[in-house]
XYZ file of N, CA and C in Angstrom:
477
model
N 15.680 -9.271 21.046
C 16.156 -9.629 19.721
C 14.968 -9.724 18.770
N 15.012 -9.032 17.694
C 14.009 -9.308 16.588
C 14.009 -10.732 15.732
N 12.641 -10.795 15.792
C 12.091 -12.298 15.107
C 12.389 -11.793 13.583
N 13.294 -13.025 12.784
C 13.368 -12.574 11.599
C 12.607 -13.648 10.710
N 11.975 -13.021 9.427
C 10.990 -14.134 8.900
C 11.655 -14.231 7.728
N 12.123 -15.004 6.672
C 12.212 -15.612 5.024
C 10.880 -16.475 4.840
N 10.324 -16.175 3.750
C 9.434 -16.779 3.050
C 10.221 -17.745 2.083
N 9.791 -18.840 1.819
C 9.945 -20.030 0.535
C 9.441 -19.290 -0.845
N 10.131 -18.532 -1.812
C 9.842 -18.238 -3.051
C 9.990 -18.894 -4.022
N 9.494 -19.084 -5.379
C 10.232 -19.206 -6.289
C 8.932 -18.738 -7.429
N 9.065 -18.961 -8.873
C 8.325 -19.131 -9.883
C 7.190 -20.070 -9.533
N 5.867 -19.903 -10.496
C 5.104 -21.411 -10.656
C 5.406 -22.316 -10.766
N 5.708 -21.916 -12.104
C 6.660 -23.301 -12.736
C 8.064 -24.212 -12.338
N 8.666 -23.431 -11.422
C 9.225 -24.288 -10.670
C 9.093 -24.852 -9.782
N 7.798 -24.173 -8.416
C 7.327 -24.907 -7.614
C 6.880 -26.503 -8.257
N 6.042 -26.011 -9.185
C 5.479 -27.096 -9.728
C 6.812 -28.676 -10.006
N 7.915 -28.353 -10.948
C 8.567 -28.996 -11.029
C 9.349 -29.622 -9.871
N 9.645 -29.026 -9.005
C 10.639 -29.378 -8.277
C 9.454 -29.950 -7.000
N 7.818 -29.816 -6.637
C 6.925 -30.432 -5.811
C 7.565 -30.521 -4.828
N 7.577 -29.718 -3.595
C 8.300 -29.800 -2.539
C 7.306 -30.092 -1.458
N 7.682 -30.877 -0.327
C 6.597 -30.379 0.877
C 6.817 -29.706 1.252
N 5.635 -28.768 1.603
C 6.150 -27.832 2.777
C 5.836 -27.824 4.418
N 6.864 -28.021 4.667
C 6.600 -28.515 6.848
C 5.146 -27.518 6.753
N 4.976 -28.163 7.845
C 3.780 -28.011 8.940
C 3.197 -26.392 9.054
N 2.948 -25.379 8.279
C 2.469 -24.153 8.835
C 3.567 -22.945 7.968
N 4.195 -24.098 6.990
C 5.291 -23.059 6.130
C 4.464 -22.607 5.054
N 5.622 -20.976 4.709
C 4.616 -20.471 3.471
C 5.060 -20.623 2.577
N 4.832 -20.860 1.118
C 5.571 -20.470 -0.285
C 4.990 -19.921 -1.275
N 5.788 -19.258 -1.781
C 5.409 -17.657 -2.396
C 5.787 -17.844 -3.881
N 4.595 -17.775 -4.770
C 4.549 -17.602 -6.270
C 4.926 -16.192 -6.474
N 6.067 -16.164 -7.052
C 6.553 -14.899 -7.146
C 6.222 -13.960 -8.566
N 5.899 -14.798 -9.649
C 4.802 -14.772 -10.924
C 3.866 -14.589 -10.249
N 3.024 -14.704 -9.816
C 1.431 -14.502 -9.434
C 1.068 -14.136 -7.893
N 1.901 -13.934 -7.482
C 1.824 -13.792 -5.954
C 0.907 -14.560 -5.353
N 0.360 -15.666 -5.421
C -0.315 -16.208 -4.558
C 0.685 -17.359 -3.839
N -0.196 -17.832 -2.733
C 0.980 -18.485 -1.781
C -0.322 -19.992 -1.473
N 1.153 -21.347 -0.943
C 0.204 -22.090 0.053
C 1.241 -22.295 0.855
N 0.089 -22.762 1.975
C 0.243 -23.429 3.443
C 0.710 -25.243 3.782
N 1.750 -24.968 3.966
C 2.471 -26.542 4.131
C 1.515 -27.114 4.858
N 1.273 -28.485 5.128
C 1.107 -29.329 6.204
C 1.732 -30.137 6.674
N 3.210 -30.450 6.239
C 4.046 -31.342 6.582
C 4.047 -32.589 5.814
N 3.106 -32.786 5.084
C 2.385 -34.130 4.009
C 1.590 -34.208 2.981
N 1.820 -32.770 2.172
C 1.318 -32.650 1.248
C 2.422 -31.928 0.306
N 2.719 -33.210 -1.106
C 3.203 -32.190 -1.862
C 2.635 -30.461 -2.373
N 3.391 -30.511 -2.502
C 3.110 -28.803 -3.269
C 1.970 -28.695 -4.696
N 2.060 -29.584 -5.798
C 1.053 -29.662 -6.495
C -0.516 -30.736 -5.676
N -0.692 -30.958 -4.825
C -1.538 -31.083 -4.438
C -2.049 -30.742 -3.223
N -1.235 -29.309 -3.092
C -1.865 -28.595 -1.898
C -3.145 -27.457 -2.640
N -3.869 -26.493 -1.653
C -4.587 -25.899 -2.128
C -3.931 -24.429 -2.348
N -4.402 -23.543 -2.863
C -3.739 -22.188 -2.687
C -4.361 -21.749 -1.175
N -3.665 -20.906 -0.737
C -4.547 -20.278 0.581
C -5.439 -19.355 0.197
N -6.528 -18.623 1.201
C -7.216 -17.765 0.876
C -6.939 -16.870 1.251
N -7.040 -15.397 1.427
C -7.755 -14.389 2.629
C -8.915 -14.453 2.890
N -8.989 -13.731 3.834
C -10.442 -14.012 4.644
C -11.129 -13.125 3.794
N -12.417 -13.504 2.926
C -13.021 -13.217 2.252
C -13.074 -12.738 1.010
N -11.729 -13.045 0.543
C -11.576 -12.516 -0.801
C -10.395 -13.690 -1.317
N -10.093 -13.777 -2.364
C -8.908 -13.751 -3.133
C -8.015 -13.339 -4.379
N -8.714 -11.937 -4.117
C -7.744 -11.533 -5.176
C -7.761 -9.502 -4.396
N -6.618 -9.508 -4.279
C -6.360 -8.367 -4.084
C -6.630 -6.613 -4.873
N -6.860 -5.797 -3.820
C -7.370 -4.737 -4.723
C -5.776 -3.853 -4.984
N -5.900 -3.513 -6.200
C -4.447 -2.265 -6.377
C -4.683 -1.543 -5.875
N -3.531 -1.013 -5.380
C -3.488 0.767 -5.105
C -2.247 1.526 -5.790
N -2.481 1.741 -7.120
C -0.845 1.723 -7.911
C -1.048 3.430 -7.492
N 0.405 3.584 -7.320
C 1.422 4.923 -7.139
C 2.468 5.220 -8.100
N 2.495 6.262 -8.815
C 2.962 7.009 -9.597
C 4.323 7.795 -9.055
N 4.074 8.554 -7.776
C 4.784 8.940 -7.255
C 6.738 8.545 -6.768
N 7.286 9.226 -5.932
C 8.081 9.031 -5.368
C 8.247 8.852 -4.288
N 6.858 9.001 -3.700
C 7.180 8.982 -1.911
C 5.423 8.742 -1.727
N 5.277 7.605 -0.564
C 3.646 7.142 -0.541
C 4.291 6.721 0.894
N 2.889 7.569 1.536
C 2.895 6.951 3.277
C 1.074 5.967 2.950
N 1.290 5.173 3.758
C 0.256 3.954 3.919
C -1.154 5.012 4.395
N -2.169 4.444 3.939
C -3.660 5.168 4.616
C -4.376 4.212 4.905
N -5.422 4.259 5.596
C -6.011 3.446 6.614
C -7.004 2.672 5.282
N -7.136 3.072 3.942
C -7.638 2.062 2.975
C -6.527 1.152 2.561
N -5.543 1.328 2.713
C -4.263 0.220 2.390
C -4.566 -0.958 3.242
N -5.142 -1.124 3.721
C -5.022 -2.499 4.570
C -5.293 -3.540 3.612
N -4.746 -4.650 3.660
C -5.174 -6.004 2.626
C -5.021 -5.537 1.605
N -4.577 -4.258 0.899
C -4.232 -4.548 -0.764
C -2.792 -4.371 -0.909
N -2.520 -4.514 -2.398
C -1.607 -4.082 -2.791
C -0.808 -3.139 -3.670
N -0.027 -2.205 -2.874
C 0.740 -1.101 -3.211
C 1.610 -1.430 -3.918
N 1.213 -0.926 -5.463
C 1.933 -0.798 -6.675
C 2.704 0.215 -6.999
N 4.002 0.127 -6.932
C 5.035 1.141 -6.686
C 5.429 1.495 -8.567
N 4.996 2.230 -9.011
C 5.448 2.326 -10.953
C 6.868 3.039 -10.918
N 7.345 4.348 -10.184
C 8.015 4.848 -10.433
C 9.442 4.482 -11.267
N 10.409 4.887 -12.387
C 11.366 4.722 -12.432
C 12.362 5.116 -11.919
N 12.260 5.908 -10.826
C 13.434 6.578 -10.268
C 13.021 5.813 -8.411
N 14.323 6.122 -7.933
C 13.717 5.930 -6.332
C 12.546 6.175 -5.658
N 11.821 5.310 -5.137
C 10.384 6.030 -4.614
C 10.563 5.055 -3.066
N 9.438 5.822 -1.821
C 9.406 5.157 -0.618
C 8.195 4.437 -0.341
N 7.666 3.893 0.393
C 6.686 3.457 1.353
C 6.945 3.817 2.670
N 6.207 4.479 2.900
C 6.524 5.167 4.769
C 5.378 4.051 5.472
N 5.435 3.658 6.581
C 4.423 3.232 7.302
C 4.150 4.042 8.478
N 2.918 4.583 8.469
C 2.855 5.999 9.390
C 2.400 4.950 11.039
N 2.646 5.924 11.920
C 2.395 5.337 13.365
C 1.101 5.304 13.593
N 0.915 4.593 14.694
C -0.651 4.020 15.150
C -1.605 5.412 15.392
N -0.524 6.620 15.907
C -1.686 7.750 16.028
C -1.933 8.347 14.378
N -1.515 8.088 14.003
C -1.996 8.529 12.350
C -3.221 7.677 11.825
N -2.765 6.035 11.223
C -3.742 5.276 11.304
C -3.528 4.311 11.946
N -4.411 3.898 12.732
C -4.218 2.942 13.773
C -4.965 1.825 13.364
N -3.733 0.793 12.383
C -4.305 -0.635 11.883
C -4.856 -1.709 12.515
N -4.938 -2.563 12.728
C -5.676 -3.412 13.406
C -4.240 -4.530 13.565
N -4.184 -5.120 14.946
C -3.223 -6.167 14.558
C -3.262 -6.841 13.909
N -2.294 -7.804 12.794
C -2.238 -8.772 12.301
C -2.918 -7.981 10.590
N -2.998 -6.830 10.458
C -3.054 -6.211 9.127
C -2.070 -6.605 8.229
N -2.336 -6.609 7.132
C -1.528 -6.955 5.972
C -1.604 -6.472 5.012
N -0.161 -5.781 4.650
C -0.379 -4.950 3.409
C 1.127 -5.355 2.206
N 0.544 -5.295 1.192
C 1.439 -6.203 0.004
C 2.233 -4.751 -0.625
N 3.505 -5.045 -0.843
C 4.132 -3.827 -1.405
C 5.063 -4.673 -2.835
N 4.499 -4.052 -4.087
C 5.371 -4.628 -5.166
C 6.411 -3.263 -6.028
N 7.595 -3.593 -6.132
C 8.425 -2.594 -7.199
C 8.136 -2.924 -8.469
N 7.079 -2.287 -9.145
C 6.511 -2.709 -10.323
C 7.515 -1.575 -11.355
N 7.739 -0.162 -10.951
C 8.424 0.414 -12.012
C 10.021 -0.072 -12.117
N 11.108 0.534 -12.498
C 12.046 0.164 -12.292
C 13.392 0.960 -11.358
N 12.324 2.034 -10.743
C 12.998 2.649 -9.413
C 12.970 1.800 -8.086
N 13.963 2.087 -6.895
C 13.981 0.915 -6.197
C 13.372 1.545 -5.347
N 12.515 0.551 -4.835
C 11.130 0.682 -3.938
C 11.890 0.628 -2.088
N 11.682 1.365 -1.374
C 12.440 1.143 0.126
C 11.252 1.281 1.060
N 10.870 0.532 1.760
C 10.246 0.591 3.266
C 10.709 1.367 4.390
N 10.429 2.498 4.478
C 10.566 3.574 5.787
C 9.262 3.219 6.596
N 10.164 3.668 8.224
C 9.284 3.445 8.989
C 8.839 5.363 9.513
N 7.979 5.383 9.529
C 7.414 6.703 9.795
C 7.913 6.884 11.775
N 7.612 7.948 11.870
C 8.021 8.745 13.315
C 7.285 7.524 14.797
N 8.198 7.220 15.047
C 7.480 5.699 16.691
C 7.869 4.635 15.615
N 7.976 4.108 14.455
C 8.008 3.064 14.088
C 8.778 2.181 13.563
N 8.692 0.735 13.674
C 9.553 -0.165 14.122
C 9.395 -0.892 13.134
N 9.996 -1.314 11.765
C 9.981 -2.361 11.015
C 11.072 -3.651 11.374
N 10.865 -4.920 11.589
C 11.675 -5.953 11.657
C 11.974 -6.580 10.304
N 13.199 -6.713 10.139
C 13.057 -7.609 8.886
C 13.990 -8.484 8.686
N 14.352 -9.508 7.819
C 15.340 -10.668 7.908
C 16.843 -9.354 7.662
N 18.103 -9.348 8.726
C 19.140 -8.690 8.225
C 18.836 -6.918 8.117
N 17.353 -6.629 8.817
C 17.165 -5.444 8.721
C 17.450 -4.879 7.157
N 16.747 -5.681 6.206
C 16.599 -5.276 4.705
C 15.717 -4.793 4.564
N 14.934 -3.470 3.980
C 13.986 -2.683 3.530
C 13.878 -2.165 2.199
N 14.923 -2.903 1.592
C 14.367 -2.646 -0.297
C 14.373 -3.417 -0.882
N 13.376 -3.430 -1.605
C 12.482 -4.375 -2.578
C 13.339 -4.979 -3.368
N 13.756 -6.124 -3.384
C 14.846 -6.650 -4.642
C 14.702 -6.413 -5.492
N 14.593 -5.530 -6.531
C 14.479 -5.506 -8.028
C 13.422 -5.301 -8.091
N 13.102 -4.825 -9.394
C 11.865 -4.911 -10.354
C 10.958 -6.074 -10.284
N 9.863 -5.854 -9.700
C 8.725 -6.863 -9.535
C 8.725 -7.714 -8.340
N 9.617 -7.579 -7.396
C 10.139 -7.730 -6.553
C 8.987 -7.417 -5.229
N 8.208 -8.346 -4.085
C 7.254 -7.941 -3.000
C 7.668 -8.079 -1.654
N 7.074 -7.129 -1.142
C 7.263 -7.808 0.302
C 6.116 -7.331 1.017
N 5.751 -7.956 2.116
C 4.504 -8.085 2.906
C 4.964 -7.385 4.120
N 3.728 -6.638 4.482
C 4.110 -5.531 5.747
C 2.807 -6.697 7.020
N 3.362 -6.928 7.553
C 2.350 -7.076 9.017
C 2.242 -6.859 10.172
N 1.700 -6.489 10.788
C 1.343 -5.242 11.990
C 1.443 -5.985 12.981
N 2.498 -6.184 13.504
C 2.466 -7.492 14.760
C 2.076 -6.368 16.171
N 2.138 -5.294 16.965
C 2.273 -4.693 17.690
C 1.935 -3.627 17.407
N 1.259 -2.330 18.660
C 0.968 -1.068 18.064
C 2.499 -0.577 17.644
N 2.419 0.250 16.391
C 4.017 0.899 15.870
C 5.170 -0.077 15.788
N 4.973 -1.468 15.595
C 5.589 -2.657 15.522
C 5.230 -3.173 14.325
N 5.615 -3.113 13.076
C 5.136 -4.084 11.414
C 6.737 -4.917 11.627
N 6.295 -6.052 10.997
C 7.321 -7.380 10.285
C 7.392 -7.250 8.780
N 8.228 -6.886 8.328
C 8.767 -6.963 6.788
C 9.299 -8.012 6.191
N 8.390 -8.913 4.829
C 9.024 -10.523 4.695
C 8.835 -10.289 3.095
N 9.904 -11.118 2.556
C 9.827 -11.149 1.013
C 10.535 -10.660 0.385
N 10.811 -10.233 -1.046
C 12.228 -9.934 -1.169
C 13.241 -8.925 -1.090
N 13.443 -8.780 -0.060
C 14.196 -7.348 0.509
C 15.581 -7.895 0.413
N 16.496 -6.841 0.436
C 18.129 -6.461 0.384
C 18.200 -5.528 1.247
């Protein structure tokens, strides 16, 4: 049975208002700014920290014009900016194409107003909450992570 993941979303400004804790190791997702923090079980939300990545925090673009974009072995850790207005894909190609590293992470946003879909390329296996692979709407992200060779987890706002 596939592990299914939901992330905690909302706005800034409502995290902020509404100060929630978040349990022990939970994520929540600024959906304005995409940055996220890490619950501890005892820390409100305005006085938690943002999380980092490992060595950076702020992500590099990789905006696409196109209608159809398979992942390349520089996609790792950024984020794929989808512009198109008409339907466009994200393929995630198999480990003999580029062979990511486990636990890779790659950010996918529907920035134009075509709807953005997650294909899995030839061997490959996307999991996702309800087996959803398109981007909710306009501006809409979801996070690809490489749990297994030809095995990614799809989280965030998919339909």
């Amino acid at each position: 049975m596939a592990v299914q993941i939901q992330l905690r979303r909302d706005s800034s400004s409502n995290w902020t208002t509404a100060n929630p804790t978040l349990a022990l190791g939970e994520l929540g997702l600024e959906t304005d700014g995409y940055k996220y923090k890490i619950g501890d079980g005892a820390t409100a939300w305005n006085s938690l920290s943002y999380a980092e990545l490992a060595g950076t925090d702020v992500f590099t673009i990789n905006e696409q014009t196109g209608t159809a974009y398979t992942l390349a072995a520089g996609d790792a850790g950024k984020l794929i900016k989808m512009t198109n207005a008409a339907a466009n894909t994200v393929t995630v190609p198999p480990s003999s194409s580029v062979n990511y590293d486990i636990g890779t992470t790659i950010n996918v946003v529907q920035y134009g107003a075509g709807q953005t879909t997650l294909t899995a390329g030839a061997g490959v296996t996307i999991y996702s909450y309800n087996s959803a692979l398109n981007i909710t709407g306009q501006y809409g992200q979801a996070v690809l992570t490489k749990c297994a060779t030809d095995t990614w987890i799809a989280a965030g706002l998919l339909s």
